[in-house]
Amino acid sequence: MKRSITLALLTMLGVGCNQSEAPPKKDSVDELWYEQTAENWMQALPVGNGRLGAMIFGNTDVEHLQLNEDSMWPGGPTLGDSKGTPEDLATLRALIDQGKVHQADKFIVDKFSHLEVKRSHQTAGDLFLDFKRNGKVSDYYRGLDFDKAMATVSYKVDGAQFTEKIFASHVDDALIISLETTAEKGLDFDIRLSRPKDQDIPTVQVTTDNNNELIMDGMVTQRGGIVENKPYPMEDGVKFQTRLKATSQGGTISASDRHLELRGVKSAVIYLVTKTSFYHQDYKTKAQENLSAVTSKSFEQLLQRHSEDFGEFYDRVHFSLGDAALDSLPTDKRLQRYKDGQVDLDLQTKLFDYGRYLLISSSREGTNPANLQGIWNNHIAAPWNADYHLNVNLQMNYWPSMVANLSELQQPLFDFSDRLLERGKKTAKEQYGIQRGAVMHHTTDLWAPAFMFSSQPYWGSWIHGGGWLAQHYWEQYRFTQDEDFLKNRAFPFLKEIALFYMDWLQMDPATGKWISYPETSPENSYFASDGNPAAVSKGAAMGHQIIAEVFDNVLSAAQVLNIEDDFIRELKEKRANLSPGIVIGEDGRILEWDKPYQEPEKGHRHLSHLYALHPGDAITEATPEAFKAAKKTLDYRLEHGGAGTGWSRAWMISFNARLFDGVSAEENINKFFQISIADNLFDEHPPFQIDGNFGYTAGVIELLLQSHEGFLRILPSLPENWHQGSISGIKARGNIEVAMDWTQNQLTKLSLVSPVAKTIDVKYGDIMKKLSLEANQPLMLDASLTPIANN
């Protein structure tokens, strides 16, 4: 356990010295910790097993665990798959051709959109531990250990020690809480379960069973629901049952008035499970079976099984920047020092590890994908419904999965996307009259609707959600080299998206090129010829960049799978005559739309027209004009106040990495900490969105390793203040595991491992070498990329 020390002592230890002086190296502890309870939700600490989780407040009087489950949604797949007709699409295109873009903006919303929809992911409820005690609290500690994936609260009451340990086990599918005290009289406390009301109407019923169990039955509703800007009360939704059982050593447990009373216990273990009708038709039986199975094991057994399961993912990667002296300060005080201008490199490594921790905790095989808040949500009506936004946010959640050696964690994304594809086929046919393929708009939720819903054309009418998701399928193959996945999962998805685009594209008589329209650039607008803002255009950079990428990836996949048929031949023709998505304007910037329009928000948070730089790979050092234009485009956004949101700032780090701009990356990392990080290190949009956490973790690796160009770049964009460090276990495309050390900003050691023998190209600085890897044999290299003897 750590305790804070005085600033004078910190100065004596050299903590206040310049980071470049490189204090003596000390192993960092992967932990957040605090000297006080959480006063609000953004100070609470998260645990999760991919589906089930909790936010822990650590209160000493009434402990509060806010509960989470990823399928807690109202309504169902009952809203129609489309709105509008093929004839409406023809009219819309005619308006754009005639330059009537304001009419087109109104028409696309009126005819095709379900307008505003309020249908939110919701809290699973609350667990309260009401301690019946008085006394002086001292030596308080509240922490979250990433290695163990366990939260701990400890303190003394009148000298007697109290310890609380909480973890969410994936392998046993339960939330486990251990309470212990050295107090002679033991612990007296009550256990209660509840859930917020929905417009003053109860959402759960709590009962007791067997004197030591609580049962909370409920159904998710949204009586304040909205569809098409009109009240749309949702009085049904996912049904669920939460079951809790308490056991103790010493003392008594009894049931009274929908709560449990524990008296005089020296230690207690609380087991909590939740099952829902989304996953199980017989969810109540499953909950009972789950609780019976988990309570047959001791706390120690459950913790060991949990630690081994979590460690299988978390222990793959280790990142250090050399100095952990500030581990002796509470996390919130360290963060405040950072906000006050004192850069904390070890806190940067902790935020990196936190992103890995959060992804493992909110996305596991068999669960739903991580939403805008992962799984952690205390609302009945969350900001932006805590749903899935397909114009960057959902995809950013999974940027760390490949590079941080967590490829299995993308499975929920693929499972969800496959469901979304089926709905998207119906939307394409019914709404646009396109008989082949599937379309996915800007927003979706648990029920996987693919249709348009928004009151504004700026975001809702964007059609490239499926195209962006398709990139993840192809990247999964590039990283894992799993041809079975490519054949049976990736290629079918890519093909359906490509088929839609092939029939969506229109021949532009002015250029003789295939063009996509109507188009928008996510959430941004431009000044039309009359000086008023507009959204819809005839072509836009991001749309054409995504279409080109989908076509190219399909062709690459077909080559791997030896597919050559009429579909591939048609695709090649469309690709050869596709309007370019990378067009450089007279001012040297990449055009965001089909013309060099001015825009109302020059520092807009979205950087959509740089998709081809990152996460795409069409803009690289090998395309020098576009590379230079991308840098100018990024600078222009920032000069006008861009990257104001947390996720946008995190995206900036990856852009900087791709542009080999470690100086700007360092600046954006510092601003990310100073502006966008809460006390519990959650990213703030504001309010909370988890994508910034994931985007940051991915960006750190992008600064150290890149493989999108067909070869490995080592330390391509190392920030200047990362003087010394090491990272291991990260992945490059080609299924190559990479480890490296550096000192004084120079590579000292590099290790490459491949499961199969292969030859690869590796570049460090100006050195490029072709290297041969033997199967499962680490190749150790020095700074000149010369093999060295293994230790």
PDB file of C-alpha atoms in Angstrom, residues 20 83 155 196 263 521 696 725 759-760 770:
ATOM      1  CA  SER A  20      15.511  14.644 -19.214  1.00  0.00           C
ATOM      2  CA  LYS A  83     -37.680   4.948 -44.678  1.00  0.00           C
ATOM      3  CA  TYR A 155      -8.881   1.608   5.872  1.00  0.00           C
ATOM      4  CA  PRO A 196     -33.334   3.816 -10.735  1.00  0.00           C
ATOM      5  CA  ARG A 263     -24.095  -9.065  11.888  1.00  0.00           C
ATOM      6  CA  SER A 521     -18.339  14.549 -44.265  1.00  0.00           C
ATOM      7  CA  TYR A 696      -4.623   6.912 -26.873  1.00  0.00           C
ATOM      8  CA  GLY A 725      12.019   3.088 -22.592  1.00  0.00           C
ATOM      9  CA  THR A 759      11.266 -12.910 -44.824  1.00  0.00           C
ATOM     10  CA  ILE A 760      10.341  -9.332 -43.936  1.00  0.00           C
ATOM     11  CA  LYS A 770      15.492  -7.685 -45.395  1.00  0.00           C
TER      12      LYS A 770
END
